[in-house]
XYZ file of C-alpha atoms in Angstrom:
569
model
C 46.355 62.955 3.763
C 47.060 64.883 6.938
C 48.691 63.127 9.917
C 47.635 64.237 13.383
C 47.143 63.192 16.992
C 43.618 61.910 17.459
C 43.116 63.995 20.608
C 43.345 67.140 18.449
C 40.307 65.894 16.527
C 38.035 65.416 19.535
C 38.625 68.411 21.760
C 34.962 69.304 21.397
C 33.655 65.776 21.984
C 31.440 65.395 25.063
C 33.427 62.340 26.241
C 37.209 62.230 26.161
C 39.474 59.324 27.151
C 42.723 60.464 28.723
C 45.812 58.526 27.683
C 48.354 57.214 30.148
C 51.688 57.060 28.352
C 53.521 55.342 31.195
C 53.637 51.584 31.444
C 52.604 50.429 34.902
C 52.645 47.085 36.634
C 49.847 46.160 38.969
C 46.090 46.237 38.921
C 44.946 48.033 35.784
C 42.111 50.502 35.841
C 39.222 49.569 33.545
C 38.112 52.186 31.010
C 34.438 52.657 30.249
C 33.834 53.266 26.564
C 32.157 56.406 25.316
C 28.630 56.102 23.979
C 28.350 56.247 20.155
C 28.203 59.874 18.992
C 25.037 59.679 16.868
C 24.526 63.432 17.296
C 27.834 64.180 15.565
C 26.877 61.935 12.650
C 23.643 63.884 12.094
C 25.472 67.213 12.227
C 28.059 66.096 9.674
C 25.338 64.721 7.400
C 23.542 68.047 7.468
C 26.799 69.780 6.610
C 27.152 67.605 3.520
C 30.389 65.887 4.628
C 31.324 62.220 4.944
C 28.800 60.389 7.099
C 30.649 58.039 9.489
C 29.025 54.760 10.410
C 27.517 54.162 6.967
C 30.496 52.531 5.230
C 31.332 48.893 4.572
C 34.391 47.661 6.489
C 36.581 44.646 5.727
C 38.292 43.239 8.852
C 41.148 40.708 8.771
C 42.760 39.303 11.948
C 45.914 37.175 12.188
C 47.615 35.405 15.045
C 46.884 34.037 18.496
C 43.588 33.663 20.328
C 44.233 36.915 22.211
C 44.518 38.751 18.896
C 41.375 37.032 17.630
C 39.522 38.289 20.709
C 40.810 41.834 20.094
C 39.565 41.595 16.511
C 36.129 40.425 17.656
C 35.892 43.347 20.090
C 36.786 45.834 17.350
C 34.232 44.321 14.962
C 31.609 44.588 17.688
C 32.368 48.270 18.238
C 32.300 49.050 14.521
C 29.013 47.208 14.005
C 27.431 48.846 17.069
C 28.268 52.252 15.645
C 26.573 51.398 12.361
C 29.370 50.213 10.075
C 28.551 47.211 7.889
C 31.114 44.373 8.034
C 31.821 42.569 4.756
C 33.684 39.351 3.928
C 35.475 40.529 0.783
C 37.934 43.395 0.497
C 36.521 44.257 -2.940
C 33.144 45.104 -1.363
C 34.595 47.391 1.302
C 34.896 51.157 1.642
C 37.703 50.826 4.229
C 39.833 48.112 5.832
C 41.008 47.124 9.312
C 43.969 44.733 9.499
C 44.808 43.247 12.919
C 48.350 41.861 12.757
C 50.680 39.242 14.279
C 54.446 39.709 14.728
C 55.513 36.240 15.913
C 57.184 35.180 12.646
C 58.497 36.840 9.510
C 55.923 35.126 7.237
C 52.982 36.437 9.273
C 54.333 39.997 9.159
C 55.136 39.702 5.453
C 51.576 38.564 4.704
C 50.181 41.432 6.768
C 52.245 44.005 4.872
C 51.217 42.400 1.569
C 47.489 42.805 2.245
C 48.043 46.364 3.500
C 49.777 47.225 0.218
C 47.020 45.492 -1.753
C 44.345 47.578 -0.025
C 46.263 50.817 -0.582
C 46.614 50.063 -4.296
C 42.835 49.543 -4.403
C 42.401 53.031 -2.935
C 40.954 51.810 0.380
C 41.431 53.821 3.599
C 43.405 51.511 5.918
C 43.592 51.145 9.707
C 46.145 48.688 11.128
C 46.317 47.283 14.647
C 47.918 44.433 16.572
C 51.503 43.569 17.413
C 53.276 44.564 14.163
C 52.707 48.344 14.351
C 52.879 48.355 18.148
C 56.226 46.551 18.107
C 57.727 48.471 15.181
C 55.957 51.775 14.584
C 58.573 53.005 12.115
C 57.897 50.518 9.329
C 57.950 52.504 6.091
C 55.087 50.387 4.701
C 52.834 51.917 7.396
C 53.727 55.579 6.814
C 50.433 56.445 5.147
C 47.962 54.309 7.122
C 46.270 54.847 10.481
C 47.629 52.871 13.435
C 45.713 51.652 16.476
C 47.737 50.415 19.464
C 46.992 47.120 21.227
C 45.651 48.885 24.344
C 43.608 51.331 22.244
C 41.205 48.885 20.581
C 38.242 50.460 22.370
C 38.805 53.575 20.225
C 38.611 51.838 16.855
C 35.457 53.738 15.865
C 37.167 57.105 16.341
C 40.206 56.039 14.334
C 38.111 54.521 11.532
C 35.959 57.633 11.387
C 38.937 59.940 10.892
C 40.652 57.596 8.435
C 37.565 57.525 6.201
C 37.614 61.352 6.251
C 41.140 61.232 4.807
C 43.180 61.729 7.970
C 46.064 59.512 9.080
C 45.851 58.744 12.802
C 48.475 57.159 15.070
C 47.279 56.047 18.479
C 50.062 53.955 20.026
C 50.443 55.242 23.588
C 50.189 52.529 26.243
C 47.272 53.078 28.613
C 44.993 51.131 30.889
C 43.545 47.885 29.601
C 40.324 48.294 27.592
C 37.251 47.109 29.442
C 36.055 43.547 28.867
C 32.393 44.554 28.526
C 32.828 45.827 24.969
C 30.427 44.563 22.303
C 31.765 41.654 20.299
C 31.113 39.862 17.016
C 32.377 36.309 17.400
C 33.842 34.305 14.553
C 32.139 31.300 16.147
C 28.999 32.384 17.988
C 29.353 29.449 20.396
C 32.927 30.325 21.412
C 33.945 33.151 23.746
C 37.640 34.066 24.014
C 38.448 36.016 27.172
C 41.876 37.648 27.543
C 43.093 37.266 31.121
C 45.960 39.725 30.751
C 48.308 41.334 28.319
C 52.072 40.950 28.159
C 54.223 38.572 30.186
C 57.026 38.349 32.746
C 59.529 36.659 30.432
C 62.291 38.200 28.319
C 62.913 35.607 25.613
C 65.756 36.657 23.350
C 63.851 35.850 20.143
C 60.418 37.285 20.995
C 59.018 40.336 19.204
C 55.599 40.045 20.869
C 57.060 41.289 24.165
C 58.011 44.534 22.394
C 54.355 45.016 21.499
C 52.441 43.602 24.481
C 54.910 44.657 27.160
C 55.057 43.555 30.778
C 52.279 41.559 32.452
C 49.055 43.414 33.138
C 46.229 41.241 34.501
C 42.512 41.929 34.428
C 40.721 41.811 37.780
C 39.046 38.432 38.452
C 35.630 40.087 38.794
C 35.938 41.588 35.306
C 36.802 38.199 33.791
C 34.032 36.364 35.637
C 31.551 39.067 34.637
C 32.598 38.701 30.980
C 32.168 34.916 31.186
C 28.701 35.338 32.703
C 27.707 37.792 29.973
C 28.928 35.417 27.251
C 26.983 32.512 28.749
C 23.839 34.657 28.733
C 24.501 35.337 25.038
C 24.506 31.601 24.279
C 28.154 30.544 24.103
C 28.987 26.916 24.851
C 32.785 27.087 25.105
C 34.985 29.631 26.911
C 38.695 30.005 26.228
C 40.780 31.707 28.926
C 43.732 33.125 27.028
C 46.809 35.306 27.347
C 50.471 35.356 26.364
C 51.128 33.242 29.496
C 48.119 32.097 31.533
C 50.380 30.572 34.178
C 51.651 34.039 35.126
C 48.134 35.475 35.457
C 47.536 37.469 38.616
C 51.110 37.706 39.864
C 50.889 41.487 39.431
C 47.587 41.853 41.327
C 47.962 39.303 44.123
C 46.039 36.351 42.732
C 46.692 33.286 40.531
C 45.360 31.266 37.617
C 43.900 28.461 39.799
C 42.051 31.001 41.952
C 40.619 32.653 38.852
C 39.501 29.413 37.185
C 37.825 28.220 40.382
C 35.904 31.502 40.420
C 34.883 31.147 36.762
C 33.684 27.572 37.313
C 31.281 28.738 40.008
C 29.158 30.463 37.346
C 29.642 27.954 34.489
C 26.554 25.774 33.887
C 26.649 22.102 32.884
C 26.253 22.792 29.146
C 29.351 25.043 28.934
C 32.998 23.939 28.791
C 36.142 25.906 29.673
C 39.560 25.626 28.022
C 42.710 27.062 29.608
C 45.137 28.627 27.146
C 48.903 28.620 26.709
C 51.176 28.634 29.734
C 54.941 28.712 29.909
C 56.634 26.263 32.330
C 58.201 28.704 34.856
C 54.981 29.801 36.552
C 52.610 26.885 36.042
C 55.021 24.553 37.853
C 54.009 26.308 41.085
C 50.395 25.164 40.643
C 50.632 21.556 39.440
C 48.299 19.992 42.030
C 45.761 22.791 41.639
C 45.930 22.596 37.840
C 45.484 18.810 37.972
C 42.256 19.321 39.923
C 41.098 21.973 37.442
C 41.884 19.892 34.347
C 40.019 16.935 35.901
C 36.939 19.084 36.501
C 34.001 17.858 34.347
C 33.508 21.348 32.893
C 37.135 21.921 31.894
C 38.732 20.348 28.842
C 41.780 18.223 29.648
C 44.043 20.273 27.411
C 47.056 22.474 28.064
C 49.473 24.175 25.676
C 52.982 24.217 27.218
C 55.665 25.418 24.759
C 59.081 23.874 25.425
C 60.846 25.325 22.322
C 63.920 23.076 22.721
C 65.002 19.853 24.423
C 68.489 21.195 25.137
C 69.372 23.180 28.263
C 72.102 25.284 26.584
C 69.640 26.291 23.864
C 66.970 27.142 26.456
C 69.549 29.256 28.256
C 70.359 31.132 25.044
C 66.633 31.664 24.556
C 66.381 32.956 28.153
C 63.404 30.670 28.747
C 63.969 30.562 32.543
C 63.479 26.799 32.986
C 65.362 23.589 32.255
C 64.357 20.521 30.296
C 64.134 18.645 33.589
C 61.657 21.203 34.969
C 59.550 20.945 31.820
C 59.526 17.155 32.196
C 58.385 17.437 35.808
C 55.458 19.592 34.710
C 54.442 17.121 31.992
C 54.973 14.021 34.146
C 52.900 15.376 37.020
C 50.002 16.435 34.811
C 50.017 13.273 32.681
C 50.086 11.093 35.802
C 47.207 12.906 37.486
C 44.936 13.895 34.577
C 43.651 10.900 32.554
C 43.651 11.413 28.763
C 45.237 14.847 29.070
C 46.309 16.444 25.786
C 49.522 18.459 26.036
C 50.440 20.611 23.049
C 53.925 22.076 22.682
C 56.062 24.219 20.368
C 59.549 23.664 18.956
C 61.909 26.186 17.319
C 64.355 24.426 14.992
C 67.763 25.927 14.282
C 67.939 28.579 16.978
C 71.168 30.588 17.197
C 74.204 28.498 18.169
C 72.165 25.243 18.233
C 74.441 22.279 17.453
C 73.327 19.021 15.790
C 73.794 17.233 19.118
C 71.574 19.740 20.906
C 68.863 19.312 18.295
C 69.109 15.532 18.806
C 68.093 16.187 22.421
C 64.947 17.882 21.136
C 64.213 14.874 18.924
C 64.614 12.575 21.946
C 62.239 14.698 24.027
C 59.491 14.594 21.403
C 60.043 10.880 20.788
C 59.730 10.225 24.528
C 56.467 12.094 25.129
C 54.924 11.771 21.656
C 52.831 14.909 22.137
C 49.595 14.848 20.097
C 50.130 18.472 19.033
C 53.578 19.844 18.144
C 53.857 23.245 16.474
C 57.137 23.065 14.540
C 58.854 26.182 13.245
C 62.224 27.186 11.884
C 63.861 30.035 13.763
C 62.999 33.439 12.335
C 65.198 36.355 13.367
C 62.930 39.237 14.384
C 64.336 42.778 14.101
C 65.065 44.453 17.404
C 65.359 41.254 19.430
C 68.580 40.220 21.151
C 68.832 37.030 19.078
C 68.757 39.046 15.847
C 72.373 40.064 16.579
C 73.658 36.493 16.957
C 75.127 34.059 14.398
C 72.461 31.995 12.657
C 72.293 28.304 11.854
C 72.523 28.009 8.043
C 68.982 28.072 6.576
C 69.456 24.748 4.788
C 70.458 23.063 8.050
C 67.564 24.636 9.954
C 65.202 23.374 7.246
C 66.655 19.863 7.512
C 66.083 19.876 11.266
C 62.459 20.963 10.974
C 61.951 18.278 8.302
C 63.451 15.603 10.577
C 61.235 16.615 13.459
C 58.152 16.750 11.239
C 58.953 13.242 9.976
C 59.271 11.973 13.558
C 55.977 13.598 14.537
C 54.159 12.095 11.559
C 55.420 8.598 12.390
C 53.577 8.127 15.685
C 49.868 8.007 16.470
C 48.246 9.118 19.716
C 44.580 8.191 19.412
C 44.445 4.500 18.557
C 43.428 3.587 22.128
C 40.124 5.413 21.526
C 38.988 2.786 19.000
C 35.559 1.307 19.949
C 35.392 3.375 23.152
C 32.361 5.374 24.274
C 33.001 9.105 24.628
C 31.050 12.166 25.674
C 31.570 14.784 22.950
C 30.882 18.520 22.860
C 30.009 19.863 19.377
C 30.790 23.522 18.690
C 31.497 23.962 14.976
C 30.896 22.740 11.438
C 33.663 20.947 9.562
C 35.184 23.505 7.189
C 36.343 20.661 4.919
C 33.033 18.830 4.590
C 29.389 19.873 4.593
C 28.426 16.407 5.851
C 30.168 16.514 9.243
C 30.424 18.571 12.402
C 33.415 18.932 14.728
C 33.350 18.023 18.397
C 35.878 17.362 21.128
C 36.264 14.765 23.847
C 36.963 15.708 27.460
C 40.674 15.452 26.552
C 40.073 17.835 23.627
C 40.611 15.213 20.940
C 38.967 16.317 17.694
C 35.975 14.140 16.726
C 34.278 14.197 13.304
C 30.598 13.229 13.427
C 28.110 12.891 10.581
C 25.336 15.463 10.558
C 21.868 14.244 11.490
C 19.064 15.117 9.079
C 16.750 17.705 10.567
C 18.819 18.056 13.768
C 21.106 20.962 14.600
C 24.003 19.422 16.509
C 25.892 22.650 17.165
C 26.101 23.428 20.860
C 25.038 19.917 21.859
C 26.584 17.237 24.057
C 26.293 13.698 22.671
C 27.511 10.217 23.512
C 29.560 8.742 20.669
C 31.049 5.355 19.843
C 34.440 5.817 18.199
C 34.552 3.995 14.857
C 37.990 4.988 13.518
C 41.163 6.746 14.620
C 43.581 8.879 12.639
C 46.670 11.026 13.152
C 44.826 14.287 13.732
C 41.347 13.202 14.758
C 38.934 10.371 15.497
C 35.476 9.675 14.068
C 32.375 8.332 15.720
C 28.656 7.598 15.554
C 26.135 9.127 17.907
C 24.524 6.554 20.191
C 22.796 8.984 22.573
C 21.501 12.511 22.136
C 21.292 15.000 25.010
C 22.747 12.802 27.770
C 22.223 13.805 31.386
C 24.775 16.421 32.434
C 27.563 15.463 34.807
C 26.743 16.866 38.216
C 29.608 18.468 40.124
C 29.456 18.807 43.930
C 29.931 22.281 45.343
C 32.898 21.043 47.372
C 34.620 19.445 44.360
C 37.980 21.105 44.964
C 37.914 20.377 48.704
C 37.329 16.690 47.957
C 40.214 16.705 45.484
C 42.528 18.011 48.206
C 41.264 15.369 50.665
C 41.831 12.573 48.156
C 45.331 13.820 47.382
C 46.198 14.114 51.079
C 44.987 10.545 51.690
C 47.072 9.282 48.789
C 50.191 11.087 50.022
C 49.635 9.841 53.561
C 49.448 6.225 52.415
C 52.649 6.664 50.406
C 54.397 8.161 53.447
C 53.267 5.275 55.680
C 54.454 2.779 53.065
C 57.942 4.252 52.859
C 58.204 4.469 56.648
C 57.250 0.783 56.918
C 59.971 -0.308 54.484
C 62.509 1.863 56.294
C 61.514 0.332 59.652
C 61.864 -3.235 58.331
C 65.306 -2.417 56.910
C 66.377 -1.139 60.335
C 65.082 -4.280 62.082
C 66.961 -6.582 59.716
C 70.147 -4.602 60.216
C 69.802 -4.968 63.984
C 69.610 -8.795 63.744
C 73.014 -8.884 62.128
C 71.856 -10.117 58.731
C 74.568 -9.310 56.213
C 74.982 -9.890 52.523
C 78.070 -11.811 51.488
C 78.550 -10.365 48.004
C 80.915 -13.175 46.977
C 78.500 -15.936 48.093
C 75.569 -15.873 45.715
C 73.784 -18.737 47.493
C 73.659 -16.661 50.681
C 72.802 -13.324 49.106
C 69.944 -14.721 47.042
C 67.471 -15.219 49.937
C 68.065 -11.694 51.256
C 67.864 -10.222 47.750
C 64.570 -12.025 47.339
C 63.307 -10.597 50.624
C 64.265 -7.079 49.538
C 62.544 -7.568 46.175
C 59.348 -8.742 47.883
C 59.296 -5.625 50.028
C 59.748 -3.361 46.990
C 57.005 -5.227 45.131
C 54.776 -4.753 48.162
C 55.557 -1.055 48.243
C 54.837 -0.833 44.519
C 51.444 -2.474 45.073
C 50.747 0.044 47.820
C 51.626 2.946 45.502
C 49.428 1.565 42.730
C 46.663 0.895 45.232
C 46.827 4.452 46.511
C 46.629 5.800 42.971
C 43.625 3.589 42.268
C 41.997 4.877 45.458
C 42.645 8.467 44.364
C 41.133 7.816 40.947
C 38.163 5.999 42.508
C 37.524 8.873 44.901
C 37.660 11.294 41.982
C 35.154 9.169 40.072
C 32.876 9.032 43.104
C 32.600 12.814 42.965
C 30.508 12.543 39.802
């Protein structure tokens, strides 16, 4: 097969996309896709050559939600052009493999299926973070490669690959437009990438090599995509990126501003879920994120990877936050968002990690008892800074991940849901049972519900009584179908700010009052004789009463804040 630059193949095409090989930070220009070249297909058919757009294509995507969205866009483009998508590689005429580079096992599996397809004689196109992050892999010498910012040109690359050419299209350019056609894995779920890349430089991360520095989509483009998806019938929208908390820092906006804009066009039957955020940037928006996660149309769920409970390990990882800062993020959100689900990630056995430092991680997980903990041994990724460092012995790293897994499996997070009444949103069938569907509570707890004969529950809101609780999910019976939607006032966020200001004002007045009383007592000459317990006891009692009173005031203010929030709905 001949290897060539794809631009050499399309010099005569009526529409040509110019590549930008420089990586830029700032507002990215949106590219409009070229219309399908049906005229070219007819000409080639008349000439007796290969007819593009008539073949069967097998598509396999690995990895994060951003990668899943990229795969859905590419499937949409292929199908729009006329290619038939098939579920089995044996039925295909060509293959597209969209890869993940986070861990060694994911890359190894990707390379395995590429080799399998080549042995079957299938033309292969690969995309995603593996080829973008390491374009010189010998296993990819004879396959076509599509870069992560080039997904809007998948039809061109597939067309040439089927003809027998090997194409490499890896140059970084402007972000592909968000108005591409899409074939969703779940027709009720829309995944919208907010940006690509990040602002971090973690010493172990290979994804940064592929995705690069932060590049955010314009808010209008994201809101327009959400509106289009709602028109197409989706019921759940995921806002995703490598780090949602950093969104907009390159274009003068922020995640809270974006989500508030999205919520203006989200109807009562659609829910929004905010994707993964690292601690450094989300900590700047804790009050705003609390308001967003309390919003009736946003799931109370946030994925905040901590990776380690030890500050020296975090420093070696170059994570740019401390354990104490991570705790402040969690404490603030858990205090202000009822039934919030926080998911986190842990890397066991990172370079230089001592047993005592791993014990700190165990203590952190035992303290918070996160409902979702993604546990992984450290995998050294080629080309990263950490790949040059001494490794924890594999056996010891395995023992640490086993210990943490055992700790995680010991505690339960959902028992307090037993016999409660919950509003549940149902978006998918249970892939383990034909008799149940899968829904989620406002706090994004997984709920298994029995199917109703003759009733399609997918896309519905229902009221459920919880009948049993388990480690990973809860189960319930439907007691009300199609409940009235929760109405949200237009000034929801303004009222949240007012309620928070009132709460803070009451706390300030309470502390000032205690300080004033302490000053008055000091002026009267009351002193504590530390060696005379009978004299110190009355004053100690007076001090305790004041602190109890202040505690009641704090609790009362929190109850007022919660009551005001409830009054909004």
